[in-house]
């Protein structure tokens, strides 16, 4: 089984504009990617244009990790190198 293309590193919320900034590592291109996604207090809005415009593999990763993202698991406040797996 191959490694996922994108691995979430950490996130932080921009409350004043309703966005969640997610920092991921692109394992294929070996670069860090920052994604601002619309996220209300209820969680990431997967029907918002900011989500729909992302590459399919990145959408898949975010959907798989949505529950953790919404719960704050990847928050920069609690970030730890062990979160990378």
mmCIF file with all atom_site columns, N, CA, C and O in Angstrom, residues 21-46:
data_model
loop_
_atom_site.group_PDB
_atom_site.id
_atom_site.type_symbol
_atom_site.label_atom_id
_atom_site.label_alt_id
_atom_site.label_comp_id
_atom_site.label_asym_id
_atom_site.label_entity_id
_atom_site.label_seq_id
_atom_site.pdbx_PDB_ins_code
_atom_site.Cartn_x
_atom_site.Cartn_y
_atom_site.Cartn_z
_atom_site.occupancy
_atom_site.B_iso_or_equiv
_atom_site.pdbx_formal_charge
_atom_site.auth_seq_id
_atom_site.auth_comp_id
_atom_site.auth_asym_id
_atom_site.auth_atom_id
_atom_site.pdbx_PDB_model_num
ATOM 1   N N  . UNK A 1 21 ? -6.856  27.424 8.167  1.00 0.00 ? 21 UNK A N  1
ATOM 2   C CA . UNK A 1 21 ? -5.650  27.262 7.349  1.00 0.00 ? 21 UNK A CA 1
ATOM 3   C C  . UNK A 1 21 ? -5.019  25.929 7.720  1.00 0.00 ? 21 UNK A C  1
ATOM 4   O O  . UNK A 1 21 ? -4.697  25.691 8.883  1.00 0.00 ? 21 UNK A O  1
ATOM 5   N N  . UNK A 1 22 ? -4.851  25.086 6.734  1.00 0.00 ? 22 UNK A N  1
ATOM 6   C CA . UNK A 1 22 ? -4.314  23.753 6.949  1.00 0.00 ? 22 UNK A CA 1
ATOM 7   C C  . UNK A 1 22 ? -2.972  23.652 6.228  1.00 0.00 ? 22 UNK A C  1
ATOM 8   O O  . UNK A 1 22 ? -2.874  23.961 5.046  1.00 0.00 ? 22 UNK A O  1
ATOM 9   N N  . UNK A 1 23 ? -1.955  23.229 6.956  1.00 0.00 ? 23 UNK A N  1
ATOM 10  C CA . UNK A 1 23 ? -0.625  23.045 6.381  1.00 0.00 ? 23 UNK A CA 1
ATOM 11  C C  . UNK A 1 23 ? -0.401  21.549 6.196  1.00 0.00 ? 23 UNK A C  1
ATOM 12  O O  . UNK A 1 23 ? -0.490  20.786 7.161  1.00 0.00 ? 23 UNK A O  1
ATOM 13  N N  . UNK A 1 24 ? -0.137  21.172 4.960  1.00 0.00 ? 24 UNK A N  1
ATOM 14  C CA . UNK A 1 24 ? 0.074   19.764 4.610  1.00 0.00 ? 24 UNK A CA 1
ATOM 15  C C  . UNK A 1 24 ? 1.453   19.603 3.987  1.00 0.00 ? 24 UNK A C  1
ATOM 16  O O  . UNK A 1 24 ? 2.022   20.547 3.454  1.00 0.00 ? 24 UNK A O  1
ATOM 17  N N  . UNK A 1 25 ? 1.939   18.381 4.034  1.00 0.00 ? 25 UNK A N  1
ATOM 18  C CA . UNK A 1 25 ? 3.185   18.048 3.343  1.00 0.00 ? 25 UNK A CA 1
ATOM 19  C C  . UNK A 1 25 ? 2.825   17.215 2.124  1.00 0.00 ? 25 UNK A C  1
ATOM 20  O O  . UNK A 1 25 ? 2.131   16.206 2.232  1.00 0.00 ? 25 UNK A O  1
ATOM 21  N N  . UNK A 1 26 ? 3.251   17.671 0.955  1.00 0.00 ? 26 UNK A N  1
ATOM 22  C CA . UNK A 1 26 ? 3.044   16.948 -0.298 1.00 0.00 ? 26 UNK A CA 1
ATOM 23  C C  . UNK A 1 26 ? 4.201   15.973 -0.446 1.00 0.00 ? 26 UNK A C  1
ATOM 24  O O  . UNK A 1 26 ? 5.340   16.366 -0.698 1.00 0.00 ? 26 UNK A O  1
ATOM 25  N N  . UNK A 1 27 ? 3.924   14.685 -0.250 1.00 0.00 ? 27 UNK A N  1
ATOM 26  C CA . UNK A 1 27 ? 4.984   13.674 -0.249 1.00 0.00 ? 27 UNK A CA 1
ATOM 27  C C  . UNK A 1 27 ? 5.566   13.415 -1.635 1.00 0.00 ? 27 UNK A C  1
ATOM 28  O O  . UNK A 1 27 ? 6.680   12.924 -1.735 1.00 0.00 ? 27 UNK A O  1
ATOM 29  N N  . UNK A 1 28 ? 4.845   13.771 -2.686 1.00 0.00 ? 28 UNK A N  1
ATOM 30  C CA . UNK A 1 28 ? 5.351   13.557 -4.038 1.00 0.00 ? 28 UNK A CA 1
ATOM 31  C C  . UNK A 1 28 ? 6.303   14.690 -4.457 1.00 0.00 ? 28 UNK A C  1
ATOM 32  O O  . UNK A 1 28 ? 7.407   14.445 -4.922 1.00 0.00 ? 28 UNK A O  1
ATOM 33  N N  . UNK A 1 29 ? 5.860   15.931 -4.268 1.00 0.00 ? 29 UNK A N  1
ATOM 34  C CA . UNK A 1 29 ? 6.667   17.079 -4.671 1.00 0.00 ? 29 UNK A CA 1
ATOM 35  C C  . UNK A 1 29 ? 7.609   17.573 -3.573 1.00 0.00 ? 29 UNK A C  1
ATOM 36  O O  . UNK A 1 29 ? 8.390   18.495 -3.788 1.00 0.00 ? 29 UNK A O  1
ATOM 37  N N  . UNK A 1 30 ? 7.501   16.960 -2.378 1.00 0.00 ? 30 UNK A N  1
ATOM 38  C CA . UNK A 1 30 ? 8.364   17.311 -1.239 1.00 0.00 ? 30 UNK A CA 1
ATOM 39  C C  . UNK A 1 30 ? 8.291   18.801 -0.917 1.00 0.00 ? 30 UNK A C  1
ATOM 40  O O  . UNK A 1 30 ? 9.301   19.504 -0.846 1.00 0.00 ? 30 UNK A O  1
ATOM 41  N N  . UNK A 1 31 ? 7.070   19.274 -0.726 1.00 0.00 ? 31 UNK A N  1
ATOM 42  C CA . UNK A 1 31 ? 6.886   20.674 -0.369 1.00 0.00 ? 31 UNK A CA 1
ATOM 43  C C  . UNK A 1 31 ? 5.713   20.821 0.594  1.00 0.00 ? 31 UNK A C  1
ATOM 44  O O  . UNK A 1 31 ? 4.858   19.954 0.678  1.00 0.00 ? 31 UNK A O  1
ATOM 45  N N  . UNK A 1 32 ? 5.707   21.933 1.312  1.00 0.00 ? 32 UNK A N  1
ATOM 46  C CA . UNK A 1 32 ? 4.611   22.228 2.231  1.00 0.00 ? 32 UNK A CA 1
ATOM 47  C C  . UNK A 1 32 ? 3.561   23.031 1.477  1.00 0.00 ? 32 UNK A C  1
ATOM 48  O O  . UNK A 1 32 ? 3.883   23.962 0.750  1.00 0.00 ? 32 UNK A O  1
ATOM 49  N N  . UNK A 1 33 ? 2.306   22.648 1.676  1.00 0.00 ? 33 UNK A N  1
ATOM 50  C CA . UNK A 1 33 ? 1.181   23.285 1.016  1.00 0.00 ? 33 UNK A CA 1
ATOM 51  C C  . UNK A 1 33 ? 0.283   23.887 2.094  1.00 0.00 ? 33 UNK A C  1
ATOM 52  O O  . UNK A 1 33 ? -0.029  23.219 3.074  1.00 0.00 ? 33 UNK A O  1
ATOM 53  N N  . UNK A 1 34 ? -0.130  25.131 1.906  1.00 0.00 ? 34 UNK A N  1
ATOM 54  C CA . UNK A 1 34 ? -1.053  25.777 2.836  1.00 0.00 ? 34 UNK A CA 1
ATOM 55  C C  . UNK A 1 34 ? -2.383  25.979 2.135  1.00 0.00 ? 34 UNK A C  1
ATOM 56  O O  . UNK A 1 34 ? -2.432  26.550 1.050  1.00 0.00 ? 34 UNK A O  1
ATOM 57  N N  . UNK A 1 35 ? -3.456  25.516 2.779  1.00 0.00 ? 35 UNK A N  1
ATOM 58  C CA . UNK A 1 35 ? -4.783  25.565 2.181  1.00 0.00 ? 35 UNK A CA 1
ATOM 59  C C  . UNK A 1 35 ? -5.731  26.308 3.099  1.00 0.00 ? 35 UNK A C  1
ATOM 60  O O  . UNK A 1 35 ? -5.984  25.879 4.215  1.00 0.00 ? 35 UNK A O  1
ATOM 61  N N  . UNK A 1 36 ? -6.273  27.458 2.655  1.00 0.00 ? 36 UNK A N  1
ATOM 62  C CA . UNK A 1 36 ? -7.329  28.106 3.438  1.00 0.00 ? 36 UNK A CA 1
ATOM 63  C C  . UNK A 1 36 ? -8.683  27.542 3.007  1.00 0.00 ? 36 UNK A C  1
ATOM 64  O O  . UNK A 1 36 ? -9.030  27.559 1.828  1.00 0.00 ? 36 UNK A O  1
ATOM 65  N N  . UNK A 1 37 ? -9.446  27.014 3.955  1.00 0.00 ? 37 UNK A N  1
ATOM 66  C CA . UNK A 1 37 ? -10.740 26.401 3.653  1.00 0.00 ? 37 UNK A CA 1
ATOM 67  C C  . UNK A 1 37 ? -11.803 27.040 4.526  1.00 0.00 ? 37 UNK A C  1
ATOM 68  O O  . UNK A 1 37 ? -11.587 27.226 5.732  1.00 0.00 ? 37 UNK A O  1
ATOM 69  N N  . UNK A 1 38 ? -12.948 27.347 3.931  1.00 0.00 ? 38 UNK A N  1
ATOM 70  C CA . UNK A 1 38 ? -14.030 27.925 4.711  1.00 0.00 ? 38 UNK A CA 1
ATOM 71  C C  . UNK A 1 38 ? -14.482 26.926 5.767  1.00 0.00 ? 38 UNK A C  1
ATOM 72  O O  . UNK A 1 38 ? -14.733 25.761 5.474  1.00 0.00 ? 38 UNK A O  1
ATOM 73  N N  . UNK A 1 39 ? -14.565 27.401 6.998  1.00 0.00 ? 39 UNK A N  1
ATOM 74  C CA . UNK A 1 39 ? -14.940 26.532 8.106  1.00 0.00 ? 39 UNK A CA 1
ATOM 75  C C  . UNK A 1 39 ? -15.691 27.348 9.153  1.00 0.00 ? 39 UNK A C  1
ATOM 76  O O  . UNK A 1 39 ? -15.110 28.219 9.788  1.00 0.00 ? 39 UNK A O  1
ATOM 77  N N  . UNK A 1 40 ? -16.964 27.034 9.308  1.00 0.00 ? 40 UNK A N  1
ATOM 78  C CA . UNK A 1 40 ? -17.743 27.694 10.355 1.00 0.00 ? 40 UNK A CA 1
ATOM 79  C C  . UNK A 1 40 ? -17.416 27.017 11.681 1.00 0.00 ? 40 UNK A C  1
ATOM 80  O O  . UNK A 1 40 ? -16.593 26.107 11.748 1.00 0.00 ? 40 UNK A O  1
ATOM 81  N N  . UNK A 1 41 ? -18.092 27.422 12.730 1.00 0.00 ? 41 UNK A N  1
ATOM 82  C CA . UNK A 1 41 ? -17.867 26.787 14.033 1.00 0.00 ? 41 UNK A CA 1
ATOM 83  C C  . UNK A 1 41 ? -18.342 25.337 14.041 1.00 0.00 ? 41 UNK A C  1
ATOM 84  O O  . UNK A 1 41 ? -17.934 24.555 14.885 1.00 0.00 ? 41 UNK A O  1
ATOM 85  N N  . UNK A 1 42 ? -19.195 24.962 13.081 1.00 0.00 ? 42 UNK A N  1
ATOM 86  C CA . UNK A 1 42 ? -19.666 23.581 12.991 1.00 0.00 ? 42 UNK A CA 1
ATOM 87  C C  . UNK A 1 42 ? -18.659 22.673 12.289 1.00 0.00 ? 42 UNK A C  1
ATOM 88  O O  . UNK A 1 42 ? -18.765 21.465 12.342 1.00 0.00 ? 42 UNK A O  1
ATOM 89  N N  . UNK A 1 43 ? -17.713 23.248 11.569 1.00 0.00 ? 43 UNK A N  1
ATOM 90  C CA . UNK A 1 43 ? -16.696 22.451 10.895 1.00 0.00 ? 43 UNK A CA 1
ATOM 91  C C  . UNK A 1 43 ? -16.472 22.880 9.451  1.00 0.00 ? 43 UNK A C  1
ATOM 92  O O  . UNK A 1 43 ? -17.083 23.828 8.962  1.00 0.00 ? 43 UNK A O  1
ATOM 93  N N  . UNK A 1 44 ? -15.608 22.151 8.785  1.00 0.00 ? 44 UNK A N  1
ATOM 94  C CA . UNK A 1 44 ? -15.254 22.436 7.393  1.00 0.00 ? 44 UNK A CA 1
ATOM 95  C C  . UNK A 1 44 ? -16.475 22.261 6.500  1.00 0.00 ? 44 UNK A C  1
ATOM 96  O O  . UNK A 1 44 ? -17.194 21.273 6.595  1.00 0.00 ? 44 UNK A O  1
ATOM 97  N N  . UNK A 1 45 ? -16.681 23.235 5.611  1.00 0.00 ? 45 UNK A N  1
ATOM 98  C CA . UNK A 1 45 ? -17.789 23.168 4.657  1.00 0.00 ? 45 UNK A CA 1
ATOM 99  C C  . UNK A 1 45 ? -17.281 22.545 3.358  1.00 0.00 ? 45 UNK A C  1
ATOM 100 O O  . UNK A 1 45 ? -16.627 23.205 2.560  1.00 0.00 ? 45 UNK A O  1
ATOM 101 N N  . UNK A 1 46 ? -17.574 21.262 3.163  1.00 0.00 ? 46 UNK A N  1
ATOM 102 C CA . UNK A 1 46 ? -17.079 20.551 1.977  1.00 0.00 ? 46 UNK A CA 1
ATOM 103 C C  . UNK A 1 46 ? -17.826 20.943 0.706  1.00 0.00 ? 46 UNK A C  1
ATOM 104 O O  . UNK A 1 46 ? -17.432 20.536 -0.382 1.00 0.00 ? 46 UNK A O  1
#
